[in-house]
């Protein structure tokens, strides 16, 4: 009886698949057993967080690619750090992040010329309603995993349950919002989102990595592994040297190579990720041609470090990109879990003591600007803008904790005379520290009650971070504060950062023009004590949580901008970080054997759009 039942189920599935394939070929809708759609539901080739997708359903390629880019060759990345896992979907271990997209795909893929629009990838269409109370994905019947097995609705449901229960904190948090999910047929998955009150959730589910049910051991999923995952993406893992390198080779049978979303992408036959434990050694390897491109973060090096022969004769090309997204901003981050930084007046005082003008002139050739807040260089930034009526309404329940100058846009970061001895900021800082219970005892700042000296550790990992920390150390000495600066390798730095085992670190949060659920991951209260999130400062602020909820609920773009600006004000008012500088450009150096499209996406450089011009010089050197 059991075997007979399985036989009937198998025949029913085959019938469903054949009907779906026939419907797809004829351009007809088909969803056996699909529950009724909500009001305003519409099946589409793409979905935008706000507004409409820029690309029509019949688009042939994205505007930032070369659709005729040649295939072949190899791209070698130089990665700072190490790895002990090929599973980037769990907290444990240091994972190779390129497993996403290159090896493991999602239902939808980003359009990189828009704030947040997703186009069909594994799913050929997406459907939701005006309330976004559900989302339905219809899988492309051609989709296959790299082992040749077809990708079906059961794999989508399996991935959702697996990552909800065993994935990274952001996966667990987002996917737990789904009320229920079901496979309407072998190629259709519907997620019920009633009660989530999260208009971004359909897009978050569209970006969910899809793993094969038949090839994942659930019991061992949360353990690190050096076995390459079975995915549906354009590449497969073909070689691993633990901690040193990973090689990805193009899957010749990749199912999605002819999709419009993929045209002009993934042009190399092989991608090799070479890891370096130390930044200077990494740069020296680039100068010798041992890897193909580097993203430069150090202004000093960008300014005068590219004077080696290959850069002078044109073998190495330097590109400067100006993306349209918020400017990446560097911060010194207070770990407010530490008692020494629990008092906001202490954090305000140390912000006053940082001499940006001196550091920018002496170390960075005045290449940087400085903005308080987390969305610099975009309309989402509250810095310098008075709050509109909608912002004031959102912040009204928290008015007591938002200073008037932050609300009316007149707040400015302190500006020193650039001498390193500015007395005005020093007096203001010592006044705040006294109010917080610290007094000068000769040349040492001490706790008024315990007499303990005010000291803490600044954890750094790069030369640039060390230079900034040492400059800040000199600034703090004027107030009787003697911090220590500890330099560790990138591996230890990442481990301590993920576990919040630091007093102060330098960090940056890259933002998009469509911030959403990840903001909870960055500074939501629920993330404060959850290792592996990016709430490094340990923020636990009801105002911040409420503003994130408001931006997720916003329908109109104007309401969305107001909610993000209100969030920016709440974060600025918390003084969780010392803003260091804003980066308005992306600096990329590449060997001339690598070519790129003439057009640049809104998000900036995209290595997946590049291609090989010929035999890599590194191979010739070897």
XYZ file of C-alpha atoms in Angstrom:
622
model
C 0.000 0.000 0.000
C 2.824 2.392 0.905
C 4.634 1.706 -2.368
C 1.402 2.214 -4.302
C 0.811 5.557 -2.560
C 4.370 6.687 -3.346
C 3.843 5.687 -6.976
C 0.685 7.796 -7.187
C 2.475 10.744 -5.565
C 5.337 10.409 -8.018
C 3.005 10.344 -10.999
C 1.104 13.330 -9.645
C 4.369 15.296 -9.324
C 5.431 14.387 -12.844
C 2.023 15.484 -14.117
C 2.279 18.811 -12.252
C 5.729 19.459 -13.629
C 4.647 18.637 -17.183
C 1.612 20.897 -16.892
C 3.759 23.697 -15.503
C 6.252 23.277 -18.335
C 3.470 23.304 -20.909
C 1.891 26.392 -19.346
C 5.242 28.132 -19.302
C 5.876 27.335 -22.957
C 2.434 28.667 -23.929
C 2.711 31.706 -21.698
C -0.250 30.604 -19.598
C -0.597 30.845 -15.825
C -0.701 27.558 -13.939
C -0.685 26.930 -10.210
C -2.429 23.741 -9.142
C -3.927 24.206 -5.705
C -2.614 27.771 -5.305
C -4.611 29.700 -2.693
C -6.446 32.773 -3.870
C -4.297 35.873 -4.295
C -4.880 38.986 -2.234
C -6.214 42.343 -3.426
C -4.036 43.960 -6.055
C -1.951 40.813 -6.546
C 0.128 40.818 -9.696
C 2.537 38.296 -11.156
C 5.632 40.029 -12.480
C 9.187 39.458 -13.705
C 10.592 41.692 -10.951
C 9.737 43.421 -7.687
C 10.855 46.803 -6.334
C 10.836 47.909 -2.729
C 9.350 51.240 -3.774
C 7.950 52.153 -7.162
C 8.318 50.044 -10.296
C 11.270 48.086 -11.707
C 13.321 50.048 -14.213
C 13.756 47.150 -16.641
C 10.789 45.887 -18.651
C 9.896 42.223 -18.782
C 11.559 41.829 -22.191
C 14.929 43.305 -21.194
C 17.958 41.570 -22.747
C 20.729 42.612 -20.338
C 21.538 45.072 -17.603
C 22.907 48.497 -18.631
C 26.129 48.142 -16.606
C 27.423 45.004 -18.365
C 29.082 44.287 -21.682
C 26.618 41.774 -23.133
C 29.272 40.589 -25.584
C 32.057 40.165 -23.050
C 34.277 37.221 -24.015
C 34.366 34.139 -21.832
C 37.541 32.497 -20.604
C 40.637 33.108 -18.533
C 40.994 33.350 -14.804
C 40.371 36.054 -12.190
C 42.552 35.871 -9.088
C 41.382 37.702 -5.972
C 43.712 38.677 -3.159
C 41.769 38.360 0.089
C 43.066 39.644 3.431
C 42.591 37.100 6.230
C 41.953 33.378 6.189
C 39.087 30.897 6.189
C 38.153 27.623 7.809
C 34.746 27.045 6.230
C 32.929 27.110 2.913
C 29.554 27.631 4.589
C 28.767 31.382 4.815
C 25.255 30.742 6.141
C 26.219 29.939 9.736
C 27.874 31.847 12.584
C 30.622 29.347 13.269
C 33.928 29.736 11.485
C 35.431 32.194 9.009
C 33.666 31.469 5.745
C 34.432 32.200 2.100
C 31.753 34.750 1.274
C 31.978 34.231 -2.502
C 29.995 31.007 -2.116
C 26.961 33.293 -2.370
C 25.935 34.109 -5.947
C 28.920 32.365 -7.545
C 28.000 28.907 -6.222
C 24.662 29.245 -4.390
C 21.911 31.299 -6.022
C 18.677 32.842 -4.812
C 15.188 33.044 -6.272
C 15.732 36.630 -7.424
C 18.808 38.737 -8.213
C 19.596 42.396 -7.617
C 19.415 45.050 -10.265
C 22.512 47.043 -9.356
C 21.333 50.254 -11.023
C 18.356 50.640 -8.677
C 18.011 51.208 -4.916
C 16.378 47.831 -4.292
C 14.828 45.974 -7.205
C 15.022 42.224 -7.752
C 14.655 40.371 -11.049
C 13.868 36.743 -11.737
C 16.681 34.214 -11.404
C 15.727 30.785 -10.049
C 12.177 32.103 -9.977
C 10.839 33.167 -13.362
C 8.175 35.306 -11.696
C 7.105 36.750 -8.364
C 3.629 37.697 -7.151
C 2.462 39.695 -4.154
C -0.434 41.979 -3.183
C -0.744 45.629 -2.173
C -0.416 44.730 1.504
C 2.458 42.338 0.826
C 0.637 39.830 2.969
C 1.996 36.970 0.860
C 4.544 36.299 -1.840
C 4.486 33.558 -4.456
C 7.512 32.456 -6.479
C 7.211 30.378 -9.637
C 10.425 28.492 -10.269
C 12.016 28.390 -13.695
C 11.508 24.785 -14.837
C 15.041 24.793 -16.303
C 16.705 25.410 -12.907
C 19.202 22.722 -11.942
C 21.741 22.165 -9.189
C 25.357 21.547 -10.172
C 24.891 17.792 -9.670
C 22.210 17.797 -12.366
C 19.225 17.394 -10.025
C 16.282 19.689 -10.815
C 15.502 22.485 -8.368
C 11.973 22.262 -7.042
C 9.638 23.891 -4.556
C 10.638 21.394 -1.878
C 14.206 22.750 -2.037
C 12.911 26.272 -1.451
C 10.846 25.199 1.545
C 13.759 23.155 2.874
C 16.125 26.146 2.583
C 13.684 28.433 4.366
C 13.242 26.007 7.269
C 16.958 25.199 7.444
C 18.118 28.819 7.586
C 15.270 29.844 9.888
C 16.302 27.213 12.406
C 20.060 26.854 11.860
C 21.263 29.879 9.854
C 22.928 33.137 10.762
C 21.106 35.491 13.158
C 19.764 37.652 10.324
C 18.333 34.590 8.543
C 16.705 33.331 11.723
C 15.227 36.726 12.462
C 13.868 37.432 8.976
C 12.570 34.000 8.025
C 10.841 33.511 11.376
C 8.451 36.301 10.340
C 6.812 33.966 7.810
C 3.480 32.699 9.144
C 3.451 29.607 6.904
C 4.716 28.325 3.573
C 3.546 25.700 1.130
C 4.271 24.244 -2.268
C 1.229 24.773 -4.459
C 2.851 22.495 -7.028
C 6.410 21.297 -7.731
C 7.347 24.662 -9.247
C 5.386 27.105 -7.075
C 6.017 28.252 -3.513
C 3.787 30.592 -1.523
C 4.807 32.316 1.717
C 2.064 33.653 3.983
C 3.280 36.916 5.555
C 0.150 37.982 7.421
C 1.111 39.658 10.692
C 4.724 40.335 9.699
C 4.080 44.041 8.994
C 7.214 44.056 6.894
C 6.931 45.296 3.319
C 10.516 44.283 2.589
C 9.974 40.643 3.505
C 8.974 39.472 -0.020
C 12.302 40.829 -1.283
C 14.228 39.328 1.633
C 12.735 35.927 0.764
C 13.609 36.529 -2.883
C 17.277 36.814 -1.864
C 17.193 33.668 0.259
C 19.992 31.248 -0.743
C 18.505 28.038 -2.118
C 20.206 24.810 -1.044
C 19.441 21.287 -2.261
C 17.399 19.173 0.122
C 19.014 16.009 -1.188
C 22.604 17.178 -0.573
C 22.518 18.892 2.849
C 23.043 17.098 6.150
C 20.846 19.075 8.534
C 22.489 17.543 11.616
C 25.930 18.823 10.563
C 24.841 22.081 8.925
C 26.008 24.362 11.759
C 29.533 22.890 11.726
C 32.342 24.337 9.621
C 33.219 22.433 6.476
C 35.753 22.606 3.670
C 33.520 20.649 1.331
C 32.157 22.841 -1.417
C 28.370 23.288 -1.328
C 26.162 21.926 -4.068
C 24.525 24.987 -5.580
C 22.742 26.089 -8.721
C 25.148 28.923 -9.555
C 27.585 29.427 -12.427
C 30.600 28.020 -10.551
C 31.590 24.946 -8.553
C 34.323 24.549 -5.975
C 37.095 22.498 -7.541
C 40.097 22.974 -5.231
C 40.685 24.012 -1.620
C 43.942 24.708 0.194
C 42.801 25.182 3.803
C 43.300 28.759 4.946
C 45.212 29.629 1.760
C 43.103 29.435 -1.408
C 39.852 28.328 -2.991
C 39.361 27.704 -6.696
C 35.999 27.989 -8.439
C 35.525 26.634 -11.969
C 32.722 27.475 -14.344
C 30.005 24.839 -14.513
C 29.778 24.025 -18.265
C 26.210 22.859 -17.697
C 25.098 25.954 -15.793
C 21.368 26.182 -16.331
C 21.076 29.995 -16.195
C 23.833 31.149 -18.526
C 21.346 32.512 -21.120
C 19.106 34.430 -18.729
C 18.934 38.206 -19.366
C 19.871 38.886 -15.727
C 23.125 36.919 -16.285
C 24.137 38.155 -19.713
C 27.560 39.784 -19.501
C 28.214 38.353 -16.036
C 30.506 35.570 -14.776
C 32.873 35.717 -17.720
C 35.899 33.904 -16.283
C 36.359 30.153 -16.642
C 38.060 30.088 -13.259
C 38.086 32.246 -10.151
C 40.785 31.744 -7.547
C 40.702 33.310 -4.112
C 44.192 33.646 -2.619
C 44.344 34.581 1.077
C 46.984 36.757 2.752
C 47.397 37.049 6.512
C 49.078 40.468 6.455
C 48.160 43.682 4.586
C 51.651 44.731 3.480
C 52.410 41.264 2.171
C 49.127 41.333 0.296
C 50.079 44.599 -1.424
C 53.552 43.309 -2.311
C 51.937 40.255 -3.918
C 49.759 42.551 -6.035
C 52.804 44.512 -7.198
C 54.309 41.218 -8.403
C 51.142 40.367 -10.338
C 50.165 37.405 -8.133
C 46.533 38.530 -8.093
C 44.547 40.653 -10.495
C 42.918 43.532 -8.630
C 42.720 45.185 -5.246
C 40.241 47.477 -3.553
C 42.313 50.208 -1.975
C 41.195 51.594 1.378
C 44.323 53.478 2.442
C 44.584 57.063 1.100
C 48.313 57.194 1.810
C 48.921 54.127 -0.324
C 46.560 55.353 -3.057
C 48.299 58.728 -3.044
C 51.925 57.641 -3.204
C 52.118 53.832 -3.012
C 51.511 53.105 -6.696
C 54.886 54.256 -7.953
C 56.183 50.779 -8.815
C 57.194 50.055 -12.433
C 54.037 48.200 -13.492
C 51.850 51.109 -12.371
C 54.091 53.641 -14.115
C 54.158 51.837 -17.473
C 50.425 51.117 -17.608
C 50.431 47.425 -16.771
C 48.504 48.332 -13.620
C 45.484 50.605 -14.107
C 43.910 52.659 -11.349
C 40.163 53.292 -11.561
C 38.137 55.706 -9.454
C 34.392 55.093 -9.170
C 31.792 57.428 -7.699
C 28.847 55.231 -6.728
C 25.383 56.656 -6.157
C 24.796 54.920 -2.832
C 25.435 56.470 0.609
C 29.113 57.101 1.166
C 30.868 54.396 3.184
C 31.764 55.933 6.520
C 34.428 54.896 8.999
C 33.786 55.103 12.726
C 35.501 54.427 16.022
C 32.924 52.238 17.745
C 32.239 52.319 21.484
C 31.321 48.934 22.924
C 28.590 50.177 25.258
C 28.455 46.749 26.866
C 31.598 47.912 28.683
C 30.857 49.908 31.847
C 33.386 52.587 30.900
C 31.308 53.550 27.831
C 27.821 53.091 29.310
C 27.440 56.813 30.094
C 26.541 58.872 27.023
C 28.428 61.872 28.430
C 31.659 59.877 28.260
C 30.981 59.068 24.616
C 30.200 62.715 23.853
C 33.425 63.833 25.549
C 35.613 61.422 23.581
C 33.928 62.543 20.364
C 34.973 66.100 21.178
C 38.577 65.013 21.739
C 39.142 63.441 18.304
C 41.049 65.975 16.147
C 39.781 65.190 12.641
C 41.310 68.278 11.061
C 44.803 67.266 12.150
C 44.441 63.623 11.094
C 42.866 64.430 7.718
C 45.596 66.917 6.820
C 48.612 64.964 8.065
C 47.601 61.409 7.228
C 45.025 61.538 4.437
C 46.123 64.523 2.294
C 42.747 66.166 3.087
C 41.040 63.602 0.834
C 38.237 62.943 3.291
C 35.179 64.781 4.504
C 33.349 64.143 7.756
C 29.623 63.757 8.402
C 27.842 62.557 11.502
C 25.317 59.839 10.803
C 25.151 56.672 8.788
C 23.791 57.636 5.346
C 26.286 60.320 4.305
C 26.133 61.796 0.813
C 22.512 60.795 0.147
C 18.986 62.132 0.616
C 18.626 59.662 3.472
C 21.073 61.565 5.669
C 19.589 63.695 8.461
C 22.842 65.572 9.070
C 22.375 69.265 8.316
C 18.657 68.905 7.531
C 15.803 69.973 9.818
C 13.309 67.234 10.655
C 10.116 67.376 8.609
C 6.647 66.937 10.073
C 6.669 63.176 9.532
C 10.033 62.773 11.289
C 8.849 64.826 14.237
C 5.731 62.694 14.480
C 7.779 59.488 14.476
C 10.229 60.797 17.072
C 7.621 62.428 19.327
C 7.440 59.488 21.797
C 11.233 59.734 22.180
C 11.568 63.521 22.193
C 13.404 63.575 25.525
C 16.403 61.725 24.098
C 16.743 63.623 20.797
C 18.596 66.927 21.432
C 17.015 69.994 19.770
C 20.062 70.667 17.577
C 19.921 67.151 16.144
C 16.195 67.554 15.517
C 16.471 70.946 13.815
C 19.576 69.978 11.798
C 21.925 72.499 13.380
C 24.109 69.904 15.138
C 27.650 69.757 13.793
C 30.619 67.637 14.685
C 33.303 69.582 16.584
C 35.812 71.433 14.423
C 39.234 71.964 15.952
C 41.972 74.404 14.994
C 43.976 71.429 13.649
C 46.879 72.004 16.012
C 46.326 68.928 18.163
C 46.054 71.287 21.159
C 42.583 72.810 20.760
C 41.673 74.123 24.216
C 37.984 74.795 23.522
C 37.139 71.181 22.795
C 39.343 70.032 25.685
C 37.465 72.203 28.210
C 34.088 71.009 26.904
C 35.209 67.367 27.082
C 36.540 67.655 30.654
C 33.266 69.258 31.742
C 31.271 66.306 30.380
C 33.677 63.813 31.962
C 33.328 65.558 35.320
C 29.545 65.314 35.066
C 29.986 61.594 34.392
C 32.102 61.142 37.550
C 35.698 61.546 36.329
C 38.214 64.118 37.567
C 41.809 64.994 36.728
C 44.303 63.864 39.352
C 47.434 65.628 38.198
C 47.810 64.312 34.644
C 45.612 61.232 35.123
C 41.823 61.128 34.727
C 40.326 59.006 37.496
C 36.928 57.729 38.549
C 35.788 59.971 41.377
C 34.555 57.034 43.477
C 36.957 54.168 42.765
C 40.026 56.296 41.870
C 40.644 53.905 38.969
C 42.333 55.564 35.967
C 40.265 55.999 32.815
C 41.780 53.531 30.363
C 40.609 51.206 27.607
C 41.936 49.285 24.599
C 41.625 50.259 20.935
C 41.767 47.098 18.807
C 43.171 47.518 15.272
C 44.266 45.286 12.414
C 45.581 47.488 9.553
C 48.263 50.131 9.276
C 45.678 52.828 8.632
C 43.647 51.821 11.689
C 46.772 51.846 13.818
C 47.722 55.342 12.645
C 44.248 56.692 13.474
C 44.264 54.950 16.875
C 47.695 56.320 17.786
C 46.624 59.833 16.782
C 43.527 59.491 18.959
C 45.677 58.164 21.771
C 47.675 61.420 21.660
C 44.459 63.453 21.680
C 43.166 61.592 24.739
C 46.374 62.056 26.725
C 45.597 65.756 26.946
C 42.522 64.824 29.007
C 44.428 62.421 31.246
C 43.207 59.322 29.400
C 45.776 56.655 28.524
C 44.284 54.080 26.122
C 46.319 51.181 24.785
C 46.464 50.346 21.081
C 46.600 46.655 20.280
C 47.308 45.397 16.782
C 46.135 41.889 15.893
C 45.952 39.908 12.667
C 42.724 40.035 10.601
C 41.601 36.604 11.806
C 41.798 37.500 15.489
C 40.257 40.895 14.786
C 37.226 39.306 13.095
C 36.825 36.754 15.853
C 36.913 39.389 18.588
C 34.637 41.723 16.658
C 32.025 39.012 16.073
C 32.132 38.071 19.762
C 32.101 41.727 20.964
C 35.399 41.129 22.788
C 36.739 44.657 22.487
C 36.493 48.097 24.047
C 36.780 50.113 20.835
C 37.284 49.171 17.193
C 37.240 50.936 13.851
C 34.395 49.815 11.603
C 32.266 50.850 8.682
C 28.709 49.971 7.718
C 28.017 50.056 3.981
C 24.510 51.330 3.294
C 22.239 51.195 0.260
C 19.571 53.609 -0.944
C 17.000 51.164 0.366
C 17.899 50.279 3.964
C 15.605 47.670 5.447
C 15.677 44.597 7.661
C 19.469 44.618 7.873
C 19.159 47.721 10.059
C 17.877 45.471 12.868
C 21.011 43.405 12.319
C 23.185 46.534 12.530
C 21.703 48.224 15.621
C 18.456 46.634 16.715
C 18.057 45.827 20.413
C 17.491 42.138 19.713
C 20.915 41.945 18.035
C 22.837 43.600 20.878
C 23.736 40.402 22.732
C 23.532 37.995 19.825
C 27.065 37.088 18.626
C 27.579 37.358 14.891
C 25.453 40.450 14.276
C 26.823 43.849 13.267
C 25.455 45.687 16.294
C 29.012 46.107 17.485
C 28.192 49.085 19.705
C 25.557 47.134 21.644
C 22.761 49.639 20.984
C 19.526 48.923 22.831
C 17.345 51.893 21.985
C 13.529 51.762 21.638
C 13.696 54.829 19.392
C 16.058 53.056 16.987
C 13.848 49.954 16.952
C 10.739 52.041 16.300
C 12.339 53.942 13.405
C 13.465 50.695 11.747
C 9.897 49.407 12.028
C 8.627 52.646 10.484
C 10.912 52.458 7.461
C 9.841 48.871 6.844
C 6.170 49.843 6.947
C 6.543 52.889 4.661
C 4.813 52.683 1.283
C 5.442 56.124 -0.185
C 9.032 57.080 -0.907
C 8.651 60.352 1.014
C 7.517 58.485 4.134
C 10.419 56.077 3.699
C 12.973 58.907 3.517
C 11.465 60.506 6.627
C 11.684 57.226 8.542
C 15.328 56.660 7.557
C 16.251 60.217 8.506
C 14.490 59.740 11.848
C 16.568 56.581 12.353
C 19.707 58.541 11.503
C 18.819 61.165 14.128
C 18.207 58.522 16.791
C 21.593 56.939 16.089
C 23.416 60.286 16.057
C 21.758 61.197 19.363
C 23.037 57.971 20.942
C 26.723 58.865 20.335
C 27.522 55.185 19.790
C 30.474 56.002 17.542
C 33.023 58.685 16.769
C 32.628 59.536 13.063
C 36.054 59.453 11.438
C 35.607 60.181 7.743
C 33.431 59.534 4.709
C 34.667 57.889 1.532
C 33.103 59.434 -1.570
C 34.989 57.262 -4.070
C 35.904 53.645 -4.685
C 39.580 53.095 -5.508
C 40.337 50.001 -7.605
C 43.703 48.953 -9.016
C 43.807 46.175 -11.626
C 46.332 44.580 -13.911
C 45.602 45.432 -17.541
C 44.903 41.781 -18.350
C 41.513 42.408 -16.733
C 38.967 44.537 -18.582
C 35.749 46.128 -17.342
C 32.613 47.644 -18.936
C 32.559 51.352 -19.678
C 29.344 51.833 -17.704
C 29.371 51.780 -13.906
C 26.421 50.610 -11.846
C 24.749 52.683 -9.163
C 26.484 50.512 -6.565
C 29.936 50.981 -8.131
C 32.431 48.355 -9.234
C 31.239 44.786 -9.946
C 33.939 42.120 -10.521
C 31.311 39.754 -11.914
C 31.017 42.075 -14.957
C 34.754 41.973 -15.780
C 36.513 39.705 -18.287
C 39.973 38.501 -19.276
C 41.949 40.138 -22.071
C 44.448 37.308 -22.420
C 46.922 35.043 -20.700
C 47.425 36.166 -17.065
C 50.912 37.618 -16.517
C 51.086 35.873 -13.158
C 50.976 32.536 -14.988
C 53.788 33.648 -17.246
C 55.829 34.702 -14.212
C 55.277 31.334 -12.592
